[in-house]
C-alpha positions as a printed Julia matrix, in Angstrom:
242×3 Matrix{Float64}:
 -14.09  -77.13  -23.75
 -17.7   -78.07  -22.97
 -20.35  -75.97  -24.69
 -21.73  -74.63  -21.41
 -18.26  -73.5   -20.36
 -17.67  -71.84  -23.72
 -20.99  -69.94  -23.49
 -20.19  -68.87  -19.94
 -16.73  -67.62  -20.96
 -18.14  -65.67  -23.91
 -20.74  -64.1   -21.63
 -18.03  -63.1   -19.14
 -15.93  -61.55  -21.91
 -18.94  -59.62  -23.21
 -19.61  -58.31  -19.7
 -15.94  -57.41  -19.33
 -16.13  -55.3   -22.5
 -19.42  -53.69  -21.42
 -18.28  -52.87  -17.88
 -14.94  -51.53  -19.13
 -16.74  -49.25  -21.6
 -19.05  -47.99  -18.86
 -16.08  -47.27  -16.6
 -14.34  -45.3   -19.34
 -17.58  -43.4   -20.04
 -17.8   -42.42  -16.37
 -14.21  -41.12  -16.46
 -15.12  -39.03  -19.5
 -18.19  -37.75  -17.66
 -15.99  -36.9   -14.68
 -13.66  -34.85  -16.87
 -16.67  -33.04  -18.36
 -18.14  -32.38  -14.9
 -14.86  -31.02  -13.53
 -14.57  -28.7   -16.55
 -18.17  -27.54  -16.02
 -17.58  -26.85  -12.33
 -14.43  -24.87  -13.12
 -16.21  -22.91  -15.86
 -19.19  -22.03  -13.66
 -16.95  -20.94  -10.77
 -14.93  -18.79  -13.17
 -18.03  -17.25  -14.75
 -19.66  -16.44  -11.41
 -16.66  -14.36  -10.39
 -17.24  -12.01  -13.33
 -19.24   -8.79  -13.13
 -22.48   -8.76  -15.17
 -22.06   -7.43  -18.71
 -24.53   -6.63  -21.48
 -26.43   -9.6   -22.89
 -24.88  -10.62  -26.23
 -26.5    -8.79  -29.15
 -27.11  -10.16  -32.68
 -23.55   -9.36  -33.79
 -22.26  -11.92  -31.26
 -24.91  -14.62  -31.69
 -22.96  -16.68  -34.27
 -20.18  -17.11  -31.69
 -22.42  -18.09  -28.77
 -21.36  -21.49  -27.45
 -20.75  -23.57  -24.35
 -18.11  -21.1   -23.2
 -20.82  -18.47  -22.63
 -22.95  -20.67  -20.37
 -23.55  -19.23  -16.88
 -22.11  -15.87  -17.9
 -23.56  -13.08  -15.69
 -25.45  -10.64  -17.91
 -27.87   -7.76  -17.68
 -30.49   -6.59  -20.15
 -33.06   -3.8   -20.25
 -36.4    -3.78  -21.98
 -40.1    -4.58  -21.59
 -41.8    -7.9   -20.93
 -44.52   -9.26  -23.21
 -46.45  -11.29  -20.65
 -49.09  -12.27  -23.19
 -46.51  -14.53  -24.85
 -45.05  -16.22  -21.77
 -44.42  -19.98  -21.92
 -44.68  -22.48  -19.07
 -42.04  -25.24  -19.08
 -42.35  -28.18  -16.71
 -39.89  -28.02  -13.83
 -38.88  -29.91  -10.71
 -37.15  -27.81   -8.04
 -36.57  -27.73   -4.29
 -40.02  -26.11   -4.12
 -41.61  -29.15   -5.77
 -43.0   -29.73   -9.23
 -44.39  -26.9   -11.32
 -43.25  -24.69  -14.16
 -40.56  -22.3   -15.3
 -42.08  -19.03  -16.49
 -40.32  -18.12  -19.74
 -41.25  -14.56  -20.67
 -40.02  -12.77  -23.81
 -38.38   -9.4   -23.23
 -38.1    -6.84  -26.01
 -34.72   -5.27  -25.42
 -33.76   -1.64  -25.91
 -31.7    -2.8   -28.9
 -34.85   -4.22  -30.55
 -34.21   -7.97  -30.3
 -36.08  -10.48  -28.15
 -34.62  -12.62  -25.39
 -36.39  -15.24  -23.29
 -36.16  -14.62  -19.56
 -36.64  -17.52  -17.18
 -38.32  -15.42  -14.51
 -38.42  -18.38  -12.14
 -40.59  -21.14  -10.76
 -44.35  -21.27  -10.11
 -46.32  -24.1    -8.56
 -49.45  -25.4   -10.32
 -51.68  -23.12   -8.22
 -49.88  -20.07   -9.64
 -49.32  -21.34  -13.19
 -52.02  -19.08  -14.64
 -50.89  -15.46  -14.93
 -54.2   -14.37  -13.38
 -53.12  -16.05  -10.12
 -49.99  -13.86   -9.82
 -50.97  -10.43  -11.2
 -48.55   -8.52   -8.93
 -45.61  -10.38  -10.48
 -46.42   -9.31  -14.05
 -43.99   -6.41  -14.1
 -44.86   -3.62  -16.5
 -42.83   -0.93  -18.22
 -39.05   -0.74  -18.49
 -37.19   -3.31  -16.43
 -33.56   -4.27  -15.89
 -32.9    -7.99  -15.59
 -29.72   -9.47  -14.18
 -29.08  -13.16  -14.42
 -27.09  -16.0   -15.94
 -26.88  -16.78  -19.65
 -28.06  -20.32  -20.36
 -27.89  -22.44  -23.49
 -31.01  -23.64  -25.25
 -32.34  -27.09  -24.32
 -33.61  -28.44  -27.65
 -36.13  -31.2   -28.34
 -37.49  -31.77  -24.85
 -36.6   -34.45  -22.33
 -35.96  -38.17  -22.8
 -39.24  -39.8   -23.88
 -40.99  -36.42  -23.49
 -40.48  -34.28  -26.59
 -41.81  -30.76  -26.58
 -45.25  -30.53  -28.2
 -45.58  -27.0   -29.44
 -48.97  -27.55  -31.07
 -50.42  -28.59  -27.7
 -48.4   -25.93  -25.84
 -46.76  -28.58  -23.69
 -43.11  -27.91  -22.96
 -40.62  -30.14  -21.17
 -37.4   -28.24  -21.9
 -36.41  -24.65  -22.53
 -35.99  -24.95  -26.28
 -35.37  -21.36  -27.32
 -35.84  -21.85  -31.06
 -39.07  -23.85  -30.74
 -40.57  -21.43  -28.22
 -39.56  -18.51  -30.43
 -41.33  -20.07  -33.39
 -44.45  -20.84  -31.36
 -44.6   -17.29  -30.0
 -43.56  -15.51  -33.21
 -40.47  -13.87  -31.68
 -38.04  -12.45  -34.21
 -35.18  -11.71  -33.95
 -34.71  -13.91  -30.9
 -31.45  -14.46  -29.02
 -30.27  -18.11  -29.24
 -29.95  -18.31  -25.45
 -32.16  -17.59  -22.46
 -31.42  -15.83  -19.18
 -32.1   -17.23  -15.71
 -33.21  -14.25  -13.62
 -31.35  -13.54  -10.38
 -32.87  -14.09   -6.89
 -34.4   -10.59   -6.66
 -37.97  -11.28   -5.45
 -40.83  -10.55   -7.81
 -43.79   -8.54   -6.47
 -46.25  -10.92   -4.86
 -43.56  -13.59   -4.47
 -44.17  -15.29   -7.83
 -42.34  -16.43   -9.9
 -39.46  -17.51   -7.62
 -36.19  -16.65   -9.35
 -32.57  -17.46   -8.62
 -32.96  -21.25   -8.74
 -30.2   -21.93  -11.25
 -28.2   -25.0   -10.18
 -24.6   -23.86   -9.81
 -23.33  -26.64   -7.54
 -22.88  -29.99   -9.25
 -22.52  -33.4    -7.64
 -19.5   -35.28   -8.95
 -19.51  -38.98   -8.06
 -18.28  -40.23  -11.42
 -14.96  -41.54  -10.1
 -16.76  -43.86   -7.69
 -19.04  -45.07  -10.48
 -16.03  -45.67  -12.75
 -14.24  -47.73  -10.11
 -17.39  -49.79   -9.58
 -17.71  -50.57  -13.3
 -14.01  -51.44  -13.57
 -14.28  -53.73  -10.54
 -17.17  -55.55  -12.2
 -15.09  -55.82  -15.37
 -12.24  -57.43  -13.42
 -14.7   -59.78  -11.73
 -16.03  -60.83  -15.14
 -12.52  -61.44  -16.45
 -11.63  -63.44  -13.33
 -14.76  -65.56  -13.74
 -13.8   -66.35  -17.34
 -10.27  -67.26  -16.29
 -11.48  -69.56  -13.52
 -13.83  -71.28  -15.97
 -10.97  -72.23  -18.3
  -8.06  -72.46  -15.86
  -6.06  -75.74  -15.8
  -6.65  -76.23  -12.07
 -10.42  -76.2   -12.6
 -10.17  -78.62  -15.49
  -8.02  -80.93  -13.38
 -10.63  -80.98  -10.6
 -13.22  -81.96  -13.17
 -11.16  -84.95  -14.19
  -9.43  -83.47  -17.23
  -5.68  -83.59  -17.71
  -3.99  -80.2   -17.6
  -2.61  -78.88  -20.84
   1.18  -79.45  -21.21
C-alpha cells in the first residue's frame, strides 16, 4: 500500500473513531436532557413547600433542582451581588440578594434581571423591598467556578455564574443554604428587577446531532474502504489480492 494511501486510511479511521464518539456523546446528552425535562415537568406540578433548612442541606442534590419553594425573611440589600446574565430582555445582570430567613439561616434569592442602566441599586430604589417578605420561587443548584474561560473573580467583584459558596464567602453569609432560589414572576415595585425568567423549556435536538455525527463516521469508514478496496487497486494497475 502506498504511503499516501496508508496515511489517508489512518486519517479516515481516526475520524471514524472521533465521529462515533461524538455521536455517542450526543445520545448520552439526549438521555440527560430527556431526564431533565421530565424532572422539571414533575417538579412544576408540585405545590410550593418550605425551603430546605440546614437539617436537609447534606441531602440537597440534583433531584431538588426546580423544586417550588417558599421562604420568609428580610433582605439585606447592602450585600446584593450582580451576576452577568443574557436573557430575552438583553444583556445585564442577575440580582442575587441574601435573605435572612425566619429560621436564622441565609439564602440567596435571584430576584431577577436588571439591564446595565438599572444595575446600581440607586437606580431602582422602589424595588428594594424592606421588612418581612415572602418569596416563592424555584430551588436552583449552585453554579460553581464561573463560565468557560470566564472564572468568577471575587476580589474584583466580577461574577459570571451564580456560585453560592463563593458569593457567600465574599459577602460573609453564614450559615448559607447551598442553593439559591429563582424568584417567581410577581412584579417588583418599580418594575426592577424582572423576576420569573427561569428557563423551564429546553430544546432537545441531540438525536439529530447524533445522527449527523454517525453519518460522518460511516462516510469516513467508507472512504477508508474505497481507498484500500481491490477494485480501486485494480484500476490503478495493481493485481487484486487472491
